[in-house]
PDB file of C-alpha atoms in Angstrom:
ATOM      1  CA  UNK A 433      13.912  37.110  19.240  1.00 51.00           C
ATOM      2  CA  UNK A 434      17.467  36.129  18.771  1.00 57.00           C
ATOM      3  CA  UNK A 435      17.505  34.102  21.681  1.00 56.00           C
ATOM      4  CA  UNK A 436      14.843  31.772  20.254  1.00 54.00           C
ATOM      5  CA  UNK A 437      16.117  28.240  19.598  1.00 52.00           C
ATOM      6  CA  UNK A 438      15.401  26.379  15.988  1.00 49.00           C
ATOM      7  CA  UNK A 439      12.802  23.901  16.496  1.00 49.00           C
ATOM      8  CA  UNK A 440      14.649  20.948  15.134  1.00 46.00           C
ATOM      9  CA  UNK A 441      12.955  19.071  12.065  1.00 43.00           C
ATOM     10  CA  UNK A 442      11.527  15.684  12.755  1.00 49.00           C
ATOM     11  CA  UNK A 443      12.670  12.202  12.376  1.00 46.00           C
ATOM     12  CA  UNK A 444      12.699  11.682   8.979  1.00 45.00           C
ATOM     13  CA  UNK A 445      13.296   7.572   8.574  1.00 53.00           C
ATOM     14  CA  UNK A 446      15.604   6.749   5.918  1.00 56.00           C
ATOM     15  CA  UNK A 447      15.068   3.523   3.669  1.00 83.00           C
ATOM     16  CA  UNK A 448      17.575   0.535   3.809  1.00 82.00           C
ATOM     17  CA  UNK A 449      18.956  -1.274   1.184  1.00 82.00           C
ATOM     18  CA  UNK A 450      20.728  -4.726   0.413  1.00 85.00           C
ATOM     19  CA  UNK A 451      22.833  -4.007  -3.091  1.00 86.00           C
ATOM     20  CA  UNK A 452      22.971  -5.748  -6.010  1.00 87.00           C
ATOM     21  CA  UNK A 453      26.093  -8.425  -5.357  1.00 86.00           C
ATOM     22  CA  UNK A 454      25.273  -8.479  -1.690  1.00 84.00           C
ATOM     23  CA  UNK A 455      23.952 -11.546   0.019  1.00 88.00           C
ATOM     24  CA  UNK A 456      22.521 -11.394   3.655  1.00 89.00           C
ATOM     25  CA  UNK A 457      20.679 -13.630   5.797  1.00 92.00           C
ATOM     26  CA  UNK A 458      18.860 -13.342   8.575  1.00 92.00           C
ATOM     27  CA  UNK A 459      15.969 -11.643  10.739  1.00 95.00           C
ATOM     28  CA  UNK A 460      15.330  -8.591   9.085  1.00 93.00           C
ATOM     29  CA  UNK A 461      13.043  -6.187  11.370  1.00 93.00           C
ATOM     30  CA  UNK A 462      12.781  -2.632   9.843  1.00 90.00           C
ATOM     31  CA  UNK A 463      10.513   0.895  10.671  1.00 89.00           C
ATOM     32  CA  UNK A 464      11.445   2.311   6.990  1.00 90.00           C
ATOM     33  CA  UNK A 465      11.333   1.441   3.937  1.00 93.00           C
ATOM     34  CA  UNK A 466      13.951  -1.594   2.343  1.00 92.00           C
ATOM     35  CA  UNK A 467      14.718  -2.174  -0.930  1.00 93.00           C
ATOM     36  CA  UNK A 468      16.312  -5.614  -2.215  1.00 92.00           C
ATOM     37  CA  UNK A 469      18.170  -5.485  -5.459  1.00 92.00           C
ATOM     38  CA  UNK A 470      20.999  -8.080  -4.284  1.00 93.00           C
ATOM     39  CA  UNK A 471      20.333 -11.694  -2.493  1.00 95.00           C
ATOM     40  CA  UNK A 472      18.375 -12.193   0.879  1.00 95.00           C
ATOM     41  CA  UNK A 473      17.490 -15.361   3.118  1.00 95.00           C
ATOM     42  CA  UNK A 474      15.262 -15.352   6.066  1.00 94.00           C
ATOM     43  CA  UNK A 475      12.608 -13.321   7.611  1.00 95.00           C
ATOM     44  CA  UNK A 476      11.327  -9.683   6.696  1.00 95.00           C
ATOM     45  CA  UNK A 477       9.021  -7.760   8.971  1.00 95.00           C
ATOM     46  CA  UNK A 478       8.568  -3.908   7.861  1.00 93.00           C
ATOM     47  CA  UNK A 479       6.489  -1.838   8.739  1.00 93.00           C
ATOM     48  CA  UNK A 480       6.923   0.425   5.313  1.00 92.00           C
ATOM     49  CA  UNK A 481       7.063  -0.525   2.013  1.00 93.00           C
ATOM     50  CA  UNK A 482       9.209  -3.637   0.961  1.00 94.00           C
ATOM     51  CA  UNK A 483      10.165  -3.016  -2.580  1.00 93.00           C
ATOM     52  CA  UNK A 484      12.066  -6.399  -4.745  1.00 94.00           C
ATOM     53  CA  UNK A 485      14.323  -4.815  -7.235  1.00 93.00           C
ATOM     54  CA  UNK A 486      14.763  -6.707 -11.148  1.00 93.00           C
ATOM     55  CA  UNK A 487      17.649  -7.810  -9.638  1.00 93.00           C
ATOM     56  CA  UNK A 488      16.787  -9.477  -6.455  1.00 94.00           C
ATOM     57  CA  UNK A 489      16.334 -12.719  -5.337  1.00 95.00           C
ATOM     58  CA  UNK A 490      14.330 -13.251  -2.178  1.00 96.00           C
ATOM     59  CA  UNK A 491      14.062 -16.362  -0.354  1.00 96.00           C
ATOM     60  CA  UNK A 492      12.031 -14.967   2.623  1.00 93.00           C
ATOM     61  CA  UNK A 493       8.803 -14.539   3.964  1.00 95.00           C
ATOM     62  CA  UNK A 494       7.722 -11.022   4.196  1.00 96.00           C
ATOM     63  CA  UNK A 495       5.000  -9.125   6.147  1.00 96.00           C
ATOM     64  CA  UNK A 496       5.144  -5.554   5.538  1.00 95.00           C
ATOM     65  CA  UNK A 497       2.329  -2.862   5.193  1.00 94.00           C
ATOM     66  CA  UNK A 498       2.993  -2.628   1.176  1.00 95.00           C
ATOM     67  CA  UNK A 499       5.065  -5.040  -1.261  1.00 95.00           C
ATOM     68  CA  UNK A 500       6.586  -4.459  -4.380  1.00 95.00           C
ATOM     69  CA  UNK A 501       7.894  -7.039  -6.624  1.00 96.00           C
ATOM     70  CA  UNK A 502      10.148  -6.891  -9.691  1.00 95.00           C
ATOM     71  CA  UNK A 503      12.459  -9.112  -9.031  1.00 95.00           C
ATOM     72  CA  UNK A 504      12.013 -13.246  -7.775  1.00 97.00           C
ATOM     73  CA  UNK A 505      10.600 -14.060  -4.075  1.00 96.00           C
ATOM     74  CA  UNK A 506      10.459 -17.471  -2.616  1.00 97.00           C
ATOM     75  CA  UNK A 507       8.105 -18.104   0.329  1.00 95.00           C
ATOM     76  CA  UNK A 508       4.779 -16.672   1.571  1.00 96.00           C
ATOM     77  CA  UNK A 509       4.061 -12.681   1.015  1.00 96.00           C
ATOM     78  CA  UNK A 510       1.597 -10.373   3.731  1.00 95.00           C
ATOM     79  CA  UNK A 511       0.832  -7.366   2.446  1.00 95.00           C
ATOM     80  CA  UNK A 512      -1.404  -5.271   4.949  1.00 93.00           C
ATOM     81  CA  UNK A 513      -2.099  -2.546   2.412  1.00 92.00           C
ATOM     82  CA  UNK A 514      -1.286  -4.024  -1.235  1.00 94.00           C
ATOM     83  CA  UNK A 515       0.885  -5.733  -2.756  1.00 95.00           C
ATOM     84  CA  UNK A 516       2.004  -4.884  -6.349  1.00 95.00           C
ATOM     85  CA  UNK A 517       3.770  -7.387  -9.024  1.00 95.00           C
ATOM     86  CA  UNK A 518       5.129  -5.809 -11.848  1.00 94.00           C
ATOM     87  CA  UNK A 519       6.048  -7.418 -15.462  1.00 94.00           C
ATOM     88  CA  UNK A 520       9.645  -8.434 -14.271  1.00 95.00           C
ATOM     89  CA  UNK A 521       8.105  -9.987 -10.907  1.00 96.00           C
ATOM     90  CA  UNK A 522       8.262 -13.678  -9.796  1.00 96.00           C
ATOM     91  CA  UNK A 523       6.291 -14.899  -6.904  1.00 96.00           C
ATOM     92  CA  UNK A 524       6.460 -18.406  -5.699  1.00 96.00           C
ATOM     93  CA  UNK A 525       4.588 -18.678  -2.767  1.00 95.00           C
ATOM     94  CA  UNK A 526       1.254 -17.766  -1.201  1.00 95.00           C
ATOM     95  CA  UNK A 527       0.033 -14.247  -0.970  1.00 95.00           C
ATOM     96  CA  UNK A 528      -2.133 -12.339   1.666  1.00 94.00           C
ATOM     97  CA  UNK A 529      -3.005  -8.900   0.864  1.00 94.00           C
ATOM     98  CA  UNK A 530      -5.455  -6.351   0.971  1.00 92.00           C
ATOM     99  CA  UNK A 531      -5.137  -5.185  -2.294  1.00 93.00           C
ATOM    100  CA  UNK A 532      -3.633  -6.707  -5.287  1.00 93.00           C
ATOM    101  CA  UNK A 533      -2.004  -5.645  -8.291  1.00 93.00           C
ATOM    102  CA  UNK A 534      -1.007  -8.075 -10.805  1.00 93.00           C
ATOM    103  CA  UNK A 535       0.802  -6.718 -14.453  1.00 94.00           C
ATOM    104  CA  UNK A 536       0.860  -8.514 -17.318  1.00 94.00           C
ATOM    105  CA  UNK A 537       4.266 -10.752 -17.655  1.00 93.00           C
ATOM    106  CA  UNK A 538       4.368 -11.695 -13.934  1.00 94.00           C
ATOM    107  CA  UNK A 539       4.270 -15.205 -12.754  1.00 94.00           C
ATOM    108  CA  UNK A 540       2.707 -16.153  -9.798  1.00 93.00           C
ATOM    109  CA  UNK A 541       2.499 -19.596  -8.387  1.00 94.00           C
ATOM    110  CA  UNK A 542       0.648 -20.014  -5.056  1.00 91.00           C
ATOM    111  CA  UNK A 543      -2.797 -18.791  -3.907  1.00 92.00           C
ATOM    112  CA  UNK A 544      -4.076 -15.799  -2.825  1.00 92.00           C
ATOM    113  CA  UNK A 545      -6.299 -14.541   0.007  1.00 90.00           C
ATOM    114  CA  UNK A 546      -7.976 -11.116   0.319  1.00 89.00           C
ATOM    115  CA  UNK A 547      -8.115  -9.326   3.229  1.00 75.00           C
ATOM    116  CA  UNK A 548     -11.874  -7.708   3.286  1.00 69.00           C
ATOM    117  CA  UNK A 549     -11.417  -3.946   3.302  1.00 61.00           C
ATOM    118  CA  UNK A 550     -13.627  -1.540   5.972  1.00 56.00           C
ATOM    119  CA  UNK A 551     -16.327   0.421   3.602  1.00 54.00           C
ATOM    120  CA  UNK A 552     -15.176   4.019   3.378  1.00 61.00           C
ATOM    121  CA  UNK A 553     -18.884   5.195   3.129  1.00 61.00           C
ATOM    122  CA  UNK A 554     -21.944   4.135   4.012  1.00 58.00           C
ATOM    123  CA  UNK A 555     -23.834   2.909   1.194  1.00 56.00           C
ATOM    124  CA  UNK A 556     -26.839   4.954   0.084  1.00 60.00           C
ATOM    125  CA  UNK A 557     -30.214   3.326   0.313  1.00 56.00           C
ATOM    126  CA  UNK A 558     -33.891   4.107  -0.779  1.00 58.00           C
ATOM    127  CA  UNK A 559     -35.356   7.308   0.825  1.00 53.00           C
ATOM    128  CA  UNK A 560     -38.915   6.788   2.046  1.00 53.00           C
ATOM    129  CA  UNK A 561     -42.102   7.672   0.061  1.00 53.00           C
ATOM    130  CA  UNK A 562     -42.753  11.462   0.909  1.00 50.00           C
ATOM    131  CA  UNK A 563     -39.166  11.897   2.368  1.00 52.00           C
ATOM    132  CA  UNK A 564     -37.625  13.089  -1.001  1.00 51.00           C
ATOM    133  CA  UNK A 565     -36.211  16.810  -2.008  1.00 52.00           C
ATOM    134  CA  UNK A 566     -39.026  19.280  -1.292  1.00 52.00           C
ATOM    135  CA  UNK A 567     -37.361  21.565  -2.625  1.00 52.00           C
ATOM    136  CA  UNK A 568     -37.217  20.368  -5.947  1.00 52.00           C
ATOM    137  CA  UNK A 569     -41.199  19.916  -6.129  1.00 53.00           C
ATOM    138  CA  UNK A 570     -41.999  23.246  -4.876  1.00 54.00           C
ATOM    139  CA  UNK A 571     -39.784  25.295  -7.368  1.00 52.00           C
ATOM    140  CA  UNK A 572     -41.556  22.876 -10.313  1.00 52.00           C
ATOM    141  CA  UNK A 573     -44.410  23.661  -8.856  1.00 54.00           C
ATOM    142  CA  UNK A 574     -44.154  27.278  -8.626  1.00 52.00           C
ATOM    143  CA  UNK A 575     -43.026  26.913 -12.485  1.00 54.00           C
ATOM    144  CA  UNK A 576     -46.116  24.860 -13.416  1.00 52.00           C
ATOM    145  CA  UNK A 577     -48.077  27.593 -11.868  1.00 52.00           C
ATOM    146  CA  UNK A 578     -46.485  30.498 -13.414  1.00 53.00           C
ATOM    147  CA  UNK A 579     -46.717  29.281 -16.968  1.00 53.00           C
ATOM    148  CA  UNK A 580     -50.260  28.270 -16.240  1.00 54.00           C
ATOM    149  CA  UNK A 581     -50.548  32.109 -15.698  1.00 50.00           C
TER     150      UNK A 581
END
């Protein structure tokens, strides 16, 4: 019992960021999450959530599984999951994304292309004549047949 070692917690990923005032440029390649609020010129690839800030400027192309943008982006946007512009958000460039969220105050100039999304369900269809809930018709008609009594 006291010999037992901790099991040690595991990898938690920590988000990066680029500060407002800072300016990088560059091949950005990132497992986390990254958060722009300063200036940025080059390449993203994430494979978490890129998130603009109101006070960044992008001039990039970004693939990541989710984008947020609040700030200004120049270049082409790939959002695997969704990508979400917010009032404060400037997009100039095309966008492919499986999901789009576009709020009121946002300007977006480019197109847009929608990823198709895999059904989650399979869609109901018509049952066949006779193949309905039994059930159902036997307890009405043990009521019809009771009050008939």
């Amino acid at each position: 019992m006291w010999n037992r070692r901790k099991q040690s917690a595991p990898y938690r990923s920590t988000d990066s960021l680029i500060g407002h005032g800072g300016t990088l440029e560059g091949k950005v390649h990132c497992d986390t999450n990254l958060r722009i609020e300063g200036n940025f010129s080059g390449e993203i690839l994430c494979q978490g959530t890129v998130t603009v800030g109101e006070q960044g400027t992008v001039h990039s192309t970004i693939k990541a599984q989710e984008i947020i943008i609040a700030g200004k982006v120049y270049g082409n946007v790939t959002a695997d999951q969704k990508l979400i512009m917010t009032g404060t958000g400037q997009l100039h460039g095309n966008i492919a994304a499986g999901a789009l969220s576009i709020m009121e105050g946002s300007v977006l100039n480019g197109s847009v292309a929608m990823a198709e999304q895999p059904a989650t369900e399979k869609s109901g269809g018509l049952t066949a004549a006779g193949q309905g809930d039994k059930t159902g018709k036997r307890s009405a008609n043990k009521q019809s047949s009771l009050e008939g009594a």
